[in-house]
């Protein structure tokens, strides 16, 4: 399509009454815009002029004129841009020249994410790369639509700005269509016509529209031609747009360190290496900044302003102590794009755009310091039915204030709140009495929910294999799966500072004990037991205190901190004795004997285990009596009295068989095999270990199974049965993998 000829008004002053036939005459323009070129002419045919006249100069736009550079209004790319390799590659694949015929509609890419995630920096980095590759010969235009400011850019203002930018290109635009808000329709027509003309000429244009809050801001700006591309940044998802969305999350831990490392090295005078303590502080700083680019840049700015002896450590400590870290992450000055180095205003605007019920729900969720949470927990926290809770969560995901993880038919739905968002929302609730009370109520309701579920799961783990399953779980496997998914949150719930309900804290800690012991989360077991013990002492509940102290000693024992275990176990035994609870006293003595043996106090351990055995025998607790016999056999073995140890362990096996305790029976058979091997009775040792494996064949105690397979391999080796020993080691490695360990261990299962 040929461009239309433009008509330009010009004036000519003549003397007298000339009569000019101007079919091929050429007359210069002494007072007009420009003199006619070779292909322009002034038409005077049949004209009679008696004074000043107005003529028409026909300007032929088909003539060849020097090419003007394509307009580019992209701001500079951000200095020190780090990471985002995958995201840049994804954008490059989208922005590159189309293969084959041009699509019918323009390509629209939307980079979404929480404010401060570096969306603008990524978009500009991709835009500059695309322009340097020569993919957009028609121009690259940038426009900040200020969608999250109090006065966002309107479509009319946006078109005006884009027309001004396009007027610097290789096609002339009428001046009366540029810069006049009253000519909205004409401006829009001129804008679209210009883009269409560039597309017809095969010249692609890239539009970068930054900070879009509403699709209505950009709908009039979208080109009609599929040759052009539009790159949008927004804090929200825009379902009404036909666009490719690229969600942007935090940087990786390594990229976070690379982002701030140059500034820290400049601060240190260019040193290339950090001490281990400094390296750990840098990692902690990136974690406290939630690995958010804006937060990291503010942190480096704050470090430059600090003149204390150790600015890095002091900033880390200040952030760690802050409830709302967005208030700490504020510095003077602006970034490359003129935006304030302050995080709180970014969050202020995001929260102001939420409907009030969404804000309340987010504050309730944020009051509970979860790493992540299930939909079931969200239902409890928000006090809404599941469909309404899911609708609320979807809205918060769309605003990038939370993220959805593992969503699908095969995995349970999990959700995560950004740490900085949680701190901001918690501070918001603390400043509002109504929100604060809602948050505290949500915390109590969630902990009650956890106590109920944990009690049901604990009953399932302890139930006999042929017993009826509790009503909340279909079986042991489902109970274990729930414990695994919620472990971090359950441990955190025990630590919550809610002084009004100490019983819940103690109960929750005790319901967790069997799972934590079985899955070898010993440090978690220590943590919840210490906290529950403190709460029990404050509430003057001596029985709860004795029970929790016994668990604490057991947990310390398992965590190989036997010297620390003795004190709480002695205290537990004394409390149980004073309370007249011989079963509790016997369990405390039993655990104390284990701690004494681990500390090398073997003779004291023999006395303690016999005391525990006698307590259980007196009250008819045959299952616990079997435990005491088992532990007595271990200390006799440690004393080198293998014959006595074998007889004691055989007695333990009889009691476990009679009480149908397959788990303890398997453990005692494993120890019996080790003792028989030490006594030189190889065939009997093999038989005992194989029987242990048979009994525990259907159990999921993979750590114990791995230990027994290793013991069997060692005994078979000593018997010269190498092929069988090799097979046993393979089975041991398989069980260890399922237990989540690579350790090769031999001996007793404690």
XYZ file of C-alpha atoms in Angstrom, residues 580-587 612-622 624-625:
21
model
C 2.724 -42.473 92.934
C 3.045 -43.460 89.245
C 5.195 -46.639 89.147
C 4.749 -47.091 85.380
C 6.052 -43.595 84.690
C 8.854 -44.123 87.198
C 9.835 -47.377 85.489
C 9.975 -45.716 82.060
C 12.945 -50.486 86.010
C 12.318 -54.191 85.310
C 11.147 -54.754 88.870
C 8.777 -51.756 88.777
C 7.079 -53.060 85.616
C 6.899 -56.644 86.914
C 5.278 -55.468 90.153
C 2.423 -53.734 88.316
C 2.031 -56.354 85.573
C 3.243 -54.133 82.710
C 4.621 -57.035 80.679
C 7.356 -52.449 79.383
C 8.994 -55.236 81.357
